[in-house]
PDB file of C-alpha atoms in Angstrom:
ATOM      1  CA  UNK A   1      35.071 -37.650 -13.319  1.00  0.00           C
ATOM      2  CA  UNK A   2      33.660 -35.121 -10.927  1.00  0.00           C
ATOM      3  CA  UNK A   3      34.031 -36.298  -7.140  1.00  0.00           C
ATOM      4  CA  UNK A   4      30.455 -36.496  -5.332  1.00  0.00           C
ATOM      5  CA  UNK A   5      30.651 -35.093  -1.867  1.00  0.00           C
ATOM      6  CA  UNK A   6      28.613 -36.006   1.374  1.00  0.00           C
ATOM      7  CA  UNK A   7      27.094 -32.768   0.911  1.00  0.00           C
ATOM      8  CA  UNK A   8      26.360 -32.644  -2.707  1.00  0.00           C
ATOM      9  CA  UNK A   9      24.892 -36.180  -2.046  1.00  0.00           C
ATOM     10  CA  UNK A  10      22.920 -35.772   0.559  1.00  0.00           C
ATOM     11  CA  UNK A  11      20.961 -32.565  -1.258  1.00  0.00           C
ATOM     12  CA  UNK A  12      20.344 -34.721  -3.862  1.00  0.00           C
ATOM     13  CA  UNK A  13      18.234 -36.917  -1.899  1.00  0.00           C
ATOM     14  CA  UNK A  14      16.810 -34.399   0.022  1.00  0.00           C
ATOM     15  CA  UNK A  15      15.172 -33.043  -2.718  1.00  0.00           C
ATOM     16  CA  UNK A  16      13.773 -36.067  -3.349  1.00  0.00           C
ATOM     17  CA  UNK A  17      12.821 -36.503  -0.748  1.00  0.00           C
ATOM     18  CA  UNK A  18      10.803 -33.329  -0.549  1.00  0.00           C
ATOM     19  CA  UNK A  19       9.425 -34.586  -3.722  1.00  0.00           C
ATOM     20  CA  UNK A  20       8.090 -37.270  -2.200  1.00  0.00           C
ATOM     21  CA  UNK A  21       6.833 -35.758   0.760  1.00  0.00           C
ATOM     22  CA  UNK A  22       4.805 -33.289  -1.220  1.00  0.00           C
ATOM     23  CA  UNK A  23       3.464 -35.999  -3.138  1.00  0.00           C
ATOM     24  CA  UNK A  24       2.230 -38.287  -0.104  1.00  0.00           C
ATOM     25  CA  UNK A  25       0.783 -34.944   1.287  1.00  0.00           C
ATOM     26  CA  UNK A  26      -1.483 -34.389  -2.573  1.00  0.00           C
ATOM     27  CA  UNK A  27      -2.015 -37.822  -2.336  1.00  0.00           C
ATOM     28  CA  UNK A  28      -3.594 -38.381   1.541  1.00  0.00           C
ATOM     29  CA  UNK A  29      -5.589 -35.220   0.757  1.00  0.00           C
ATOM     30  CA  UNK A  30      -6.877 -36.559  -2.140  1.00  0.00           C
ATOM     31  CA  UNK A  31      -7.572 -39.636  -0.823  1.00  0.00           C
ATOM     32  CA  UNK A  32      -9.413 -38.149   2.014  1.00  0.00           C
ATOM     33  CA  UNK A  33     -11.441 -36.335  -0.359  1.00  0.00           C
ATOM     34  CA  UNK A  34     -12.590 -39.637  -2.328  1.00  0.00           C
ATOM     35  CA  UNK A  35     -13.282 -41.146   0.802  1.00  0.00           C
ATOM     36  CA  UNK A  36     -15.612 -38.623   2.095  1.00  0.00           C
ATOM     37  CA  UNK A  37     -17.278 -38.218  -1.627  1.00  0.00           C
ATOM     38  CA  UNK A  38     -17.514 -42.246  -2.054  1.00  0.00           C
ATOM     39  CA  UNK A  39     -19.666 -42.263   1.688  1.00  0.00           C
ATOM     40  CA  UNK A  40     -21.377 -39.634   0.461  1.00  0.00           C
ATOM     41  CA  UNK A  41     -22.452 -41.320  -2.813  1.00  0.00           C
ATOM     42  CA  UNK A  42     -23.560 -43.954  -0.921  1.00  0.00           C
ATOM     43  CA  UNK A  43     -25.492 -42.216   1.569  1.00  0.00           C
ATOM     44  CA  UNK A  44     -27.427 -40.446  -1.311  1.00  0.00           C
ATOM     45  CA  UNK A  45     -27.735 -44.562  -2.886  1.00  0.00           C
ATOM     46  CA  UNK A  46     -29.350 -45.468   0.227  1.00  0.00           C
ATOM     47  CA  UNK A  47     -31.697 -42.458  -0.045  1.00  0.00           C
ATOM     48  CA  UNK A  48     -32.743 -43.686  -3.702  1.00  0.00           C
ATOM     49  CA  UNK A  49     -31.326 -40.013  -4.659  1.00  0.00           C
ATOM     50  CA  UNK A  50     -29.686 -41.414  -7.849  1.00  0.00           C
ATOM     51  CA  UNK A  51     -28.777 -37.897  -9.733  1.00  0.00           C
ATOM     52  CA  UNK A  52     -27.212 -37.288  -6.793  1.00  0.00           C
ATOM     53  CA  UNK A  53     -25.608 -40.397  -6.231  1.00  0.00           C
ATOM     54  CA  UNK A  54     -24.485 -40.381  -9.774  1.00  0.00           C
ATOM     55  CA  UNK A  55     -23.003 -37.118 -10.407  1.00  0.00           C
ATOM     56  CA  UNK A  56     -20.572 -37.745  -6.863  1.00  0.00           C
ATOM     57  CA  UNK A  57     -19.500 -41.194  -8.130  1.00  0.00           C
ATOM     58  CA  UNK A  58     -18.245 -38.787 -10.818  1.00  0.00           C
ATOM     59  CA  UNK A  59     -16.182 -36.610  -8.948  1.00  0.00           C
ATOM     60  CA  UNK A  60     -14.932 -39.650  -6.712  1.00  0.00           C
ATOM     61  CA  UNK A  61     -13.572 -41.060 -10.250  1.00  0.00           C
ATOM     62  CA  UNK A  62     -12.030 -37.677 -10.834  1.00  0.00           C
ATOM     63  CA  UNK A  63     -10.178 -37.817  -7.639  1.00  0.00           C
ATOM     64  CA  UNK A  64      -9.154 -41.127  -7.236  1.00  0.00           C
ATOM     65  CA  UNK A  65      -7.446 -40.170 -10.975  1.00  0.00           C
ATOM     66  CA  UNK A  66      -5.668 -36.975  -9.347  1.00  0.00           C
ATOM     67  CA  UNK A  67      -4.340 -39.116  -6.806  1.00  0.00           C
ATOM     68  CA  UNK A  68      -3.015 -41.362  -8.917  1.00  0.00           C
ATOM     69  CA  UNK A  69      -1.472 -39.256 -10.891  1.00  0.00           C
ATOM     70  CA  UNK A  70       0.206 -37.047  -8.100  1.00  0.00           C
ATOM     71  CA  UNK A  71       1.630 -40.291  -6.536  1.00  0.00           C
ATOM     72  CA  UNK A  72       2.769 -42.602  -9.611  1.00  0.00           C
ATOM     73  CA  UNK A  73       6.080 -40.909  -9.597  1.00  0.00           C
ATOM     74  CA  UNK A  74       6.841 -42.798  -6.094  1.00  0.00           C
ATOM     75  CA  UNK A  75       5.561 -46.563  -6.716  1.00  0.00           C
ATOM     76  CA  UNK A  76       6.531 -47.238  -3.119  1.00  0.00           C
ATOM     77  CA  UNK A  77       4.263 -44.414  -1.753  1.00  0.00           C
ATOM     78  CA  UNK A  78       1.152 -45.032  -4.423  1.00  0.00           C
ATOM     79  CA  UNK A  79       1.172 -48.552  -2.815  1.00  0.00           C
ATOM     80  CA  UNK A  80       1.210 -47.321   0.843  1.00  0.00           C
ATOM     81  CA  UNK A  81      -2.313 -48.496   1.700  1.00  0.00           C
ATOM     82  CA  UNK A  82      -4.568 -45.119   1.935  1.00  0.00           C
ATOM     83  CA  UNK A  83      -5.479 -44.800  -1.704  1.00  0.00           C
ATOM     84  CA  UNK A  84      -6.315 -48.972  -1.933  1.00  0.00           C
ATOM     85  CA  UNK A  85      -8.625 -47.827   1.470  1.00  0.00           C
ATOM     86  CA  UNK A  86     -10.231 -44.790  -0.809  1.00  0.00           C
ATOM     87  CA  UNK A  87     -10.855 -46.588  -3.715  1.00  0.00           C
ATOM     88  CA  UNK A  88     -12.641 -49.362  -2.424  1.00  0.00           C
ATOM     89  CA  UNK A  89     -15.274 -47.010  -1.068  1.00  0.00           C
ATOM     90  CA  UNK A  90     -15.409 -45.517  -4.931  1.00  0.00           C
ATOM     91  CA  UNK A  91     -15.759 -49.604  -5.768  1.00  0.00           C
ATOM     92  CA  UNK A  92     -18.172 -50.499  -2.908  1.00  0.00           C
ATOM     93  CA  UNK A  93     -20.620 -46.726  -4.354  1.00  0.00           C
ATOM     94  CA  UNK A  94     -20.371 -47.676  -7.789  1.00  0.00           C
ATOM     95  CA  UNK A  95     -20.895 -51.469  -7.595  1.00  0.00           C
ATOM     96  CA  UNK A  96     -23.912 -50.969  -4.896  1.00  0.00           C
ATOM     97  CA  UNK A  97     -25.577 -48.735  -7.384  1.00  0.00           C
ATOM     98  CA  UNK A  98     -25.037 -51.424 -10.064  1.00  0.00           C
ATOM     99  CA  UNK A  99     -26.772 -54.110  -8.378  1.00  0.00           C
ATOM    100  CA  UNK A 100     -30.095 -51.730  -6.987  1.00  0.00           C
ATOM    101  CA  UNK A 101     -30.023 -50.256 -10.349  1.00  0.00           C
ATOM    102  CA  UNK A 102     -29.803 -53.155 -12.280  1.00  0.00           C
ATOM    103  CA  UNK A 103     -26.714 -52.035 -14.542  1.00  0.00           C
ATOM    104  CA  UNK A 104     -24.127 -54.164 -15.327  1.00  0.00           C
ATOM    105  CA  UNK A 105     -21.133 -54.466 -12.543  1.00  0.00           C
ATOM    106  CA  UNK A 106     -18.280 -51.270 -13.331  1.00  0.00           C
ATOM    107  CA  UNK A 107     -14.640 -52.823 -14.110  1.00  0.00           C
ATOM    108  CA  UNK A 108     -11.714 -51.804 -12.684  1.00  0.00           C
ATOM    109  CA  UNK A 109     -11.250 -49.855 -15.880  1.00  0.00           C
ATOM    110  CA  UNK A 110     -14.369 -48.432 -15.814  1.00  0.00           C
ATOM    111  CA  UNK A 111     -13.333 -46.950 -12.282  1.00  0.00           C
ATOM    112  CA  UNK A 112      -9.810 -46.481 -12.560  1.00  0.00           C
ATOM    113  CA  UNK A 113      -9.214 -48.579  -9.748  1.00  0.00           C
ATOM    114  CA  UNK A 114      -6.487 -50.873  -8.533  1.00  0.00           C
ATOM    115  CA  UNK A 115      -7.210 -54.662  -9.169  1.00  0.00           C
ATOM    116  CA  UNK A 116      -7.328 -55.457  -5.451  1.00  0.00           C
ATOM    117  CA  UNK A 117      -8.962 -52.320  -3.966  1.00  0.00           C
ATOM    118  CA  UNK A 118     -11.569 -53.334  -6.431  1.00  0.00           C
ATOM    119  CA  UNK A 119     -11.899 -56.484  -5.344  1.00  0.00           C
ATOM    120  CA  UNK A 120     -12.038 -55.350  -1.596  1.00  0.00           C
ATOM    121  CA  UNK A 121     -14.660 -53.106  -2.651  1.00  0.00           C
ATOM    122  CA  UNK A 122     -17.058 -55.507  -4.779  1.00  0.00           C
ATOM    123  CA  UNK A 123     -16.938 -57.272  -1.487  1.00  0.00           C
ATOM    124  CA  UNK A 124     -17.759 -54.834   0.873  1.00  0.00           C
ATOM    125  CA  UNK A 125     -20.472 -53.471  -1.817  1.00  0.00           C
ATOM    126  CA  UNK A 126     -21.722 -56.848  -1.569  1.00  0.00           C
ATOM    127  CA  UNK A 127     -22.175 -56.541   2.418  1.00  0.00           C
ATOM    128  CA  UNK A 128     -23.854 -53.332   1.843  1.00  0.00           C
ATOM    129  CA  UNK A 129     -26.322 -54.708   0.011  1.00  0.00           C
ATOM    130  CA  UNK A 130     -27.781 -56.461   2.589  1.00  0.00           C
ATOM    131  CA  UNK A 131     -29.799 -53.283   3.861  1.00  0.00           C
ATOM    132  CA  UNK A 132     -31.577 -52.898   0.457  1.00  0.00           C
ATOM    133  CA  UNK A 133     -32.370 -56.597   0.468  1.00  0.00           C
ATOM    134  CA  UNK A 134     -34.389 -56.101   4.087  1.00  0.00           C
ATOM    135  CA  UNK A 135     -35.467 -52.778   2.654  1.00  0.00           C
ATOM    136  CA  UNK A 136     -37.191 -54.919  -0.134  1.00  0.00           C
ATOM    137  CA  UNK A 137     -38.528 -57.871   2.098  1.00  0.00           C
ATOM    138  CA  UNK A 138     -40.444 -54.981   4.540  1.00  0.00           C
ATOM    139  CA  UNK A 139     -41.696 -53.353   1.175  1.00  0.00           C
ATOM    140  CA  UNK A 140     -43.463 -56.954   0.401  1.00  0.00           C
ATOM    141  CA  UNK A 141     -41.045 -57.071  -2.638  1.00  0.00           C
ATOM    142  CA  UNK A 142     -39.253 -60.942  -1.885  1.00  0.00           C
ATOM    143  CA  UNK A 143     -38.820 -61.608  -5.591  1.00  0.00           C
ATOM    144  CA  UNK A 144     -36.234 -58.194  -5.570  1.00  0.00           C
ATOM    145  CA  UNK A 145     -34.671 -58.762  -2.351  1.00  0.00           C
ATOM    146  CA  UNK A 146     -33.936 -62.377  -3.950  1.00  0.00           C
ATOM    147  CA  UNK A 147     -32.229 -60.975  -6.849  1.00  0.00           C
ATOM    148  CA  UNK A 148     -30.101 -58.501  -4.777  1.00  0.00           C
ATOM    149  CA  UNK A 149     -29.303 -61.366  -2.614  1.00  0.00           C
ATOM    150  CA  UNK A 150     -28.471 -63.237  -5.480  1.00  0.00           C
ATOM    151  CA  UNK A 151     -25.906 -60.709  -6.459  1.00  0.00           C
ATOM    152  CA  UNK A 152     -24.197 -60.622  -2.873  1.00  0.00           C
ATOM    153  CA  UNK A 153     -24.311 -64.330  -3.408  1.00  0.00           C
ATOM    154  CA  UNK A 154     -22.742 -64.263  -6.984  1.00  0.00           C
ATOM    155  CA  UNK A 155     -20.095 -61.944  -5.853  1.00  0.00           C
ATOM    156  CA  UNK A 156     -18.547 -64.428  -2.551  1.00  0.00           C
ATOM    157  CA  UNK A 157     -18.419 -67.182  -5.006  1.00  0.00           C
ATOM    158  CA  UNK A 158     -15.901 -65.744  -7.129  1.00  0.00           C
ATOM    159  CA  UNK A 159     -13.670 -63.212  -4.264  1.00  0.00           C
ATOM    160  CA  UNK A 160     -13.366 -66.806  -2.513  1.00  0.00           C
ATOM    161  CA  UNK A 161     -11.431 -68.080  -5.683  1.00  0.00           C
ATOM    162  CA  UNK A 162      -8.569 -65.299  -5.219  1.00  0.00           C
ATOM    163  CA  UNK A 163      -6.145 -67.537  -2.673  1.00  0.00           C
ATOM    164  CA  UNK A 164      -3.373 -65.676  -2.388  1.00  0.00           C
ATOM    165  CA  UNK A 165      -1.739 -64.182   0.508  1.00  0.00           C
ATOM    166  CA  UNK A 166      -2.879 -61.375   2.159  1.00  0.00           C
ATOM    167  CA  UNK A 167      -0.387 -59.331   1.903  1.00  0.00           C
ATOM    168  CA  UNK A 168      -0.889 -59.541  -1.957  1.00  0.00           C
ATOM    169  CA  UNK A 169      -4.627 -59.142  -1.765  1.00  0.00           C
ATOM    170  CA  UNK A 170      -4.943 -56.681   0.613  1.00  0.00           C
ATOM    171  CA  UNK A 171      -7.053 -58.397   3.358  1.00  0.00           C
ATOM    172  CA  UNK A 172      -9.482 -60.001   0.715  1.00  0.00           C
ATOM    173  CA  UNK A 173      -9.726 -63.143   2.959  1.00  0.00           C
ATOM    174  CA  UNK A 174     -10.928 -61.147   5.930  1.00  0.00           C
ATOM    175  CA  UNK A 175     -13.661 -59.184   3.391  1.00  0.00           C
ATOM    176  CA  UNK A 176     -14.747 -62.548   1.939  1.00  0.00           C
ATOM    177  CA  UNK A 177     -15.061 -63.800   6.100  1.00  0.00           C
ATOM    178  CA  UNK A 178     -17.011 -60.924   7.402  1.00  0.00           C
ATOM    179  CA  UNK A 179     -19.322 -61.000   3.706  1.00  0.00           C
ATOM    180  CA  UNK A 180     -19.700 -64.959   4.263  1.00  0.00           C
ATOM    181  CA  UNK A 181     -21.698 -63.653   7.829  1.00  0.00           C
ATOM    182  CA  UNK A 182     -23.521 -61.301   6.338  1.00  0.00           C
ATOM    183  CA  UNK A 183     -24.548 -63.750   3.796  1.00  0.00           C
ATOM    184  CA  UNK A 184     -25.791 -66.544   6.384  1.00  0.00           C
ATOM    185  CA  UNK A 185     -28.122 -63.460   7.998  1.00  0.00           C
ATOM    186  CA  UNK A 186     -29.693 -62.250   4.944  1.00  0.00           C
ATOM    187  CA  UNK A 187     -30.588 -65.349   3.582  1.00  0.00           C
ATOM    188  CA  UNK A 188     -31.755 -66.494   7.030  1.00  0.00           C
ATOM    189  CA  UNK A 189     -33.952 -63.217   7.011  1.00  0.00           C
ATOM    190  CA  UNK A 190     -35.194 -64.075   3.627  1.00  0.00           C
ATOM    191  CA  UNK A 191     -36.183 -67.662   4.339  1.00  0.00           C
ATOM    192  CA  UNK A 192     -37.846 -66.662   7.392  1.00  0.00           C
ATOM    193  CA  UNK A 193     -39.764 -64.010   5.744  1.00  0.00           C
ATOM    194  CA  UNK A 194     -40.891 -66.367   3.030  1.00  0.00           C
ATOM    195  CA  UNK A 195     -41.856 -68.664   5.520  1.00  0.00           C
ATOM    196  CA  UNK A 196     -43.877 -66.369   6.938  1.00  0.00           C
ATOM    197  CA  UNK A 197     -46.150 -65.343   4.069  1.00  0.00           C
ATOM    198  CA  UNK A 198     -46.459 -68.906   3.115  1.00  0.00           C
ATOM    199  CA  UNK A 199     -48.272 -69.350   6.291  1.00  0.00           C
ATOM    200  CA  UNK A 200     -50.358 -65.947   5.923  1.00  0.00           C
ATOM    201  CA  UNK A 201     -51.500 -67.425   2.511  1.00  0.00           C
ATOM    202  CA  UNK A 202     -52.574 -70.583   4.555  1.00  0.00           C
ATOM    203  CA  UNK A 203     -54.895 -68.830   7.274  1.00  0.00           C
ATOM    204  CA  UNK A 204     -55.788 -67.064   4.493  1.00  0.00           C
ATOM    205  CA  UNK A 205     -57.147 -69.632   2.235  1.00  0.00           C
ATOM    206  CA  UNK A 206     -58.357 -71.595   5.526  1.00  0.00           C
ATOM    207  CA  UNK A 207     -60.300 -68.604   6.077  1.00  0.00           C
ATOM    208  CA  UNK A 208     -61.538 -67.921   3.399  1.00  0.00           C
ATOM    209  CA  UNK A 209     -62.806 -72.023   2.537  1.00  0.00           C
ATOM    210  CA  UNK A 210     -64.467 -71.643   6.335  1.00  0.00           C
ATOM    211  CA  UNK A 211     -66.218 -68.535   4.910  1.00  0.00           C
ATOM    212  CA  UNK A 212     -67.833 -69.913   2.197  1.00  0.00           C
TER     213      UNK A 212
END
């Protein structure tokens, strides 16, 4: 039996080491790169610029696979935190387009995402809805803006079944909290809007009967 000695040990898990490092270095560059091509997916959502939009959700599913890949060797540095932060922004881009598209939602499979950072990211997709709902109420469009909102609505209801701990989920309590606000504003924007054509159809018909 050959005799291991401090030296011969400790170049054994420097080299690992090294392996590791240059794999957390692929990885955070990666993940900076699906970051910026998620935001800029959405940006191009927002802008109704769906070729666009589609072909970068795309290349944000290519990265987020090279990541993976170039970090699944070290489980303890693929679940370090910045490639759950990367792919819920691929989540949130594909799941907004979804809803304004009317397509069904994308799975975790679908994405190649983690089970949490997709859940993170259906809820912050939700949130980001809210600008396409008030898009639709200034268009005059309420019946659309209540579908979207329905979606955002939809969504809450089931993140606020996951009770686990946080540490587990990744913060989904705190998405679920800040989603629940943006929820009581929309719908408090939608109400009021309704509210407010209801009574433009009144003067309008009292108008129009004092016309006559």
């Amino acid at each position: 039996m050959s005799e291991n000695t401090w030296e011969t040990i400790v170049e054994g898990v420097r080299s690992t080491a090294q392996s590791m490092h240059a794999a957390r270095e692929a990885g955070l560059s990666l993940s900076r790169s699906l970051t910026q091509t998620s935001a800029k997916c959405i940006r191009h959502i927002h802008r109704r610029q769906w070729t666009q939009a589609r072909a970068l959700l795309e290349d944000a599913k290519a990265l987020s696979k090279q990541a993976r890949v170039a970090l699944e060797p070290y489980p303890e540095i693929l679940h370090a935190g910045f490639l759950h932060d990367a792919e819920k922004e691929m989540v949130e881009a594909a799941a907004v387009m979804a809803i304004v598209q009317k397509e069904p939602y994308p799975t975790p499979e679908d994405l190649g995402a983690f089970p949490m950072s997709y859940l993170n990211g259906m809820g912050e997709a939700s949130s980001e809805c809210r600008r396409f709902v008030l898009d639709e109420i200034r268009q005059g469009r309420p019946e659309e803006a209540e579908r979207i909102l329905g979606h955002m609505e939809a969504i809450y209801e089931e993140l606020i079944t996951f009770d686990y701990s946080d540490a587990m989920t990744c913060g989904l309590r705190r998405t679920c909290d800040a989603l629940r606000a943006v929820l009581e504003r929309t719908r408090s924007d939608l109400t009021t809007t309704a509210s407010q054509m209801e009574l433009v159809r009144e003067l309008r018909a009292t108008r129009e009967s004092l016309e006559r």
